[in-house]
PDB file of C-alpha atoms in Angstrom:
ATOM      1  CA  MET A1490      38.171  33.448  51.248  1.00 55.00           C
ATOM      2  CA  ALA A1491      41.596  33.352  49.605  1.00 62.00           C
ATOM      3  CA  ASP A1492      42.101  31.699  46.233  1.00 68.00           C
ATOM      4  CA  MET A1493      44.049  28.481  46.790  1.00 68.00           C
ATOM      5  CA  ARG A1494      45.037  27.906  43.156  1.00 67.00           C
ATOM      6  CA  THR A1495      48.632  28.228  42.093  1.00 70.00           C
ATOM      7  CA  PRO A1496      49.575  31.047  39.728  1.00 69.00           C
ATOM      8  CA  LEU A1497      50.177  28.488  36.961  1.00 67.00           C
ATOM      9  CA  ALA A1498      46.621  27.126  37.304  1.00 65.00           C
ATOM     10  CA  LYS A1499      45.245  30.665  37.081  1.00 62.00           C
ATOM     11  CA  VAL A1500      47.190  31.344  33.879  1.00 63.00           C
ATOM     12  CA  ARG A1501      46.114  28.082  32.245  1.00 64.00           C
ATOM     13  CA  GLY A1502      42.475  28.967  32.826  1.00 58.00           C
ATOM     14  CA  LEU A1503      41.538  25.548  34.082  1.00 55.00           C
ATOM     15  CA  GLY A1504      38.131  25.605  35.737  1.00 56.00           C
ATOM     16  CA  SER A1505      36.548  22.997  37.944  1.00 59.00           C
ATOM     17  CA  ALA A1506      36.026  20.682  34.960  1.00 58.00           C
ATOM     18  CA  HIS A1507      39.729  20.973  34.019  1.00 58.00           C
ATOM     19  CA  GLU A1508      38.838  21.306  30.338  1.00 62.00           C
ATOM     20  CA  GLY A1509      40.437  24.671  29.731  1.00 59.00           C
ATOM     21  CA  THR A1510      39.838  25.819  26.174  1.00 85.00           C
ATOM     22  CA  ASP A1511      39.173  22.375  24.665  1.00 88.00           C
ATOM     23  CA  HIS A1512      35.508  23.128  23.929  1.00 87.00           C
ATOM     24  CA  PHE A1513      36.430  26.498  22.394  1.00 90.00           C
ATOM     25  CA  TRP A1514      38.976  24.961  20.039  1.00 93.00           C
ATOM     26  CA  ARG A1515      36.683  22.112  18.974  1.00 93.00           C
ATOM     27  CA  GLN A1516      34.020  24.638  18.033  1.00 94.00           C
ATOM     28  CA  ARG A1517      36.528  26.697  16.024  1.00 95.00           C
ATOM     29  CA  LEU A1518      37.953  23.587  14.332  1.00 96.00           C
ATOM     30  CA  THR A1519      34.527  22.398  13.204  1.00 96.00           C
ATOM     31  CA  ALA A1520      33.677  25.923  12.012  1.00 97.00           C
ATOM     32  CA  VAL A1521      36.770  25.963   9.796  1.00 97.00           C
ATOM     33  CA  ALA A1522      36.091  22.407   8.573  1.00 97.00           C
ATOM     34  CA  ASN A1523      32.517  23.359   7.699  1.00 97.00           C
ATOM     35  CA  ILE A1524      33.617  26.052   5.240  1.00 97.00           C
ATOM     36  CA  PRO A1525      34.932  23.775   2.452  1.00 97.00           C
ATOM     37  CA  LEU A1526      32.371  21.076   3.230  1.00 97.00           C
ATOM     38  CA  PHE A1527      29.400  23.401   2.876  1.00 96.00           C
ATOM     39  CA  LEU A1528      30.919  25.071  -0.196  1.00 97.00           C
ATOM     40  CA  PHE A1529      31.168  21.606  -1.764  1.00 97.00           C
ATOM     41  CA  PHE A1530      27.549  20.923  -0.761  1.00 95.00           C
ATOM     42  CA  VAL A1531      26.274  24.168  -2.294  1.00 97.00           C
ATOM     43  CA  GLY A1532      28.326  23.587  -5.449  1.00 97.00           C
ATOM     44  CA  PHE A1533      26.909  20.077  -5.716  1.00 96.00           C
ATOM     45  CA  LEU A1534      23.357  21.377  -5.349  1.00 94.00           C
ATOM     46  CA  VAL A1535      23.905  24.111  -7.950  1.00 97.00           C
ATOM     47  CA  SER A1536      25.463  21.672 -10.412  1.00 96.00           C
ATOM     48  CA  LEU A1537      22.470  19.331 -10.141  1.00 95.00           C
ATOM     49  CA  ASN A1538      19.810  22.037 -10.244  1.00 95.00           C
ATOM     50  CA  GLY A1539      16.868  20.719 -12.248  1.00 94.00           C
ATOM     51  CA  ALA A1540      18.275  17.189 -12.539  1.00 94.00           C
ATOM     52  CA  ASP A1541      15.967  14.213 -12.190  1.00 93.00           C
ATOM     53  CA  TYR A1542      16.055  11.722  -9.304  1.00 88.00           C
ATOM     54  CA  ALA A1543      18.088   9.120 -11.205  1.00 90.00           C
ATOM     55  CA  THR A1544      20.814  11.659 -12.045  1.00 92.00           C
ATOM     56  CA  VAL A1545      21.059  12.853  -8.442  1.00 89.00           C
ATOM     57  CA  ARG A1546      21.166   9.282  -7.182  1.00 90.00           C
ATOM     58  CA  GLN A1547      23.915   8.442  -9.663  1.00 92.00           C
ATOM     59  CA  ALA A1548      25.921  11.485  -8.546  1.00 92.00           C
ATOM     60  CA  LEU A1549      25.516  10.500  -4.889  1.00 91.00           C
ATOM     61  CA  ALA A1550      26.770   7.002  -5.699  1.00 91.00           C
ATOM     62  CA  ASN A1551      30.222   8.494  -6.276  1.00 93.00           C
ATOM     63  CA  PRO A1552      32.311   7.493  -3.214  1.00 93.00           C
ATOM     64  CA  PHE A1553      33.963  10.921  -2.998  1.00 96.00           C
ATOM     65  CA  VAL A1554      30.601  12.708  -2.943  1.00 95.00           C
ATOM     66  CA  THR A1555      29.248  10.285  -0.340  1.00 94.00           C
ATOM     67  CA  LEU A1556      32.338  10.803   1.818  1.00 96.00           C
ATOM     68  CA  MET A1557      32.102  14.595   1.582  1.00 96.00           C
ATOM     69  CA  PHE A1558      28.401  14.556   2.464  1.00 96.00           C
ATOM     70  CA  GLY A1559      29.074  12.226   5.399  1.00 96.00           C
ATOM     71  CA  LEU A1560      31.824  14.512   6.696  1.00 97.00           C
ATOM     72  CA  MET A1561      29.543  17.516   6.258  1.00 97.00           C
ATOM     73  CA  ILE A1562      26.773  15.830   8.251  1.00 96.00           C
ATOM     74  CA  PHE A1563      29.124  14.816  11.076  1.00 97.00           C
ATOM     75  CA  SER A1564      30.974  18.129  11.272  1.00 97.00           C
ATOM     76  CA  GLY A1565      27.827  20.245  10.990  1.00 97.00           C
ATOM     77  CA  LEU A1566      25.943  18.323  13.667  1.00 97.00           C
ATOM     78  CA  TYR A1567      28.926  18.245  16.021  1.00 97.00           C
ATOM     79  CA  HIS A1568      29.385  21.998  15.579  1.00 97.00           C
ATOM     80  CA  MET A1569      25.678  22.530  16.251  1.00 97.00           C
ATOM     81  CA  ARG A1570      25.858  20.387  19.392  1.00 97.00           C
ATOM     82  CA  LEU A1571      28.795  22.376  20.749  1.00 95.00           C
ATOM     83  CA  GLY A1572      27.141  25.713  20.017  1.00 95.00           C
ATOM     84  CA  MET A1573      23.806  24.735  21.542  1.00 96.00           C
ATOM     85  CA  GLN A1574      25.580  23.409  24.627  1.00 94.00           C
ATOM     86  CA  ILE A1575      27.148  26.834  25.164  1.00 93.00           C
ATOM     87  CA  VAL A1576      23.761  28.544  24.770  1.00 94.00           C
ATOM     88  CA  ILE A1577      22.161  26.128  27.241  1.00 95.00           C
ATOM     89  CA  GLU A1578      24.967  26.516  29.776  1.00 91.00           C
ATOM     90  CA  ASP A1579      24.869  30.315  29.530  1.00 92.00           C
ATOM     91  CA  TYR A1580      21.125  30.936  29.651  1.00 94.00           C
ATOM     92  CA  ILE A1581      19.563  28.045  31.609  1.00 92.00           C
ATOM     93  CA  HIS A1582      20.147  28.460  35.322  1.00 91.00           C
ATOM     94  CA  GLY A1583      18.364  25.455  36.856  1.00 92.00           C
ATOM     95  CA  GLU A1584      20.819  22.569  37.107  1.00 93.00           C
ATOM     96  CA  GLY A1585      18.225  19.841  36.480  1.00 95.00           C
ATOM     97  CA  LEU A1586      16.773  21.562  33.431  1.00 96.00           C
ATOM     98  CA  LYS A1587      20.255  22.370  32.153  1.00 95.00           C
ATOM     99  CA  LEU A1588      21.305  18.720  32.400  1.00 95.00           C
ATOM    100  CA  ALA A1589      18.104  17.531  30.701  1.00 96.00           C
ATOM    101  CA  LEU A1590      18.504  20.018  27.834  1.00 96.00           C
ATOM    102  CA  ILE A1591      22.153  19.106  27.293  1.00 96.00           C
ATOM    103  CA  MET A1592      21.173  15.435  27.123  1.00 97.00           C
ATOM    104  CA  LEU A1593      18.321  16.200  24.699  1.00 97.00           C
ATOM    105  CA  ASN A1594      20.713  18.261  22.597  1.00 97.00           C
ATOM    106  CA  THR A1595      23.089  15.307  22.361  1.00 97.00           C
ATOM    107  CA  PHE A1596      20.317  12.806  21.627  1.00 98.00           C
ATOM    108  CA  PHE A1597      18.857  15.064  18.935  1.00 98.00           C
ATOM    109  CA  CYS A1598      22.216  15.369  17.180  1.00 97.00           C
ATOM    110  CA  ILE A1599      22.720  11.597  17.319  1.00 98.00           C
ATOM    111  CA  ALA A1600      19.221  10.960  15.932  1.00 98.00           C
ATOM    112  CA  ALA A1601      19.595  13.563  13.176  1.00 98.00           C
ATOM    113  CA  GLY A1602      23.023  12.176  12.272  1.00 97.00           C
ATOM    114  CA  ALA A1603      21.774   8.599  12.176  1.00 98.00           C
ATOM    115  CA  ALA A1604      18.772   9.517  10.012  1.00 98.00           C
ATOM    116  CA  SER A1605      20.951  11.582   7.662  1.00 96.00           C
ATOM    117  CA  ALA A1606      23.590   8.863   7.392  1.00 96.00           C
ATOM    118  CA  TYR A1607      20.917   6.238   6.739  1.00 96.00           C
ATOM    119  CA  ALA A1608      19.356   8.351   3.980  1.00 93.00           C
ATOM    120  CA  LEU A1609      22.770   9.039   2.445  1.00 93.00           C
ATOM    121  CA  ILE A1610      23.729   5.359   2.494  1.00 92.00           C
ATOM    122  CA  ARG A1611      20.393   4.349   0.967  1.00 91.00           C
ATOM    123  CA  LEU A1612      20.836   6.890  -1.829  1.00 88.00           C
ATOM    124  CA  ALA A1613      24.498   6.039  -2.398  1.00 87.00           C
ATOM    125  CA  PHE A1614      24.143   2.241  -2.485  1.00 86.00           C
ATOM    126  CA  GLY A1615      20.595   1.998  -3.788  1.00 78.00           C
ATOM    127  CA  GLY A1616      17.889   0.074  -2.097  1.00 59.00           C
TER     128      GLY A1616
END
């Protein structure tokens, strides 16, 4: 059967979902954003190596540190969700199982993000 798409649609690479390269660029954007965020996280951990709980809690109470950790949690989990979605779409061939796994992937990221944000807020504001 002949391809009924226009030459412009073929060049744009728009598939049936009409998303084009949106998913690709979001994954690359979060990967680039994760670099300074995770470097900050590692530097923070190294600087507080051997510190007691009160010192760590005091350091996390700094609004800048809390913001950076929150951004790291969001960006890291969103990047993980996008990457796992690609793996699921590429290697799971049953449509029902694929849909269920994509939904579980999303729910897991939401649950992990909520738990991480809750823990961060509790540490930052005390309680």
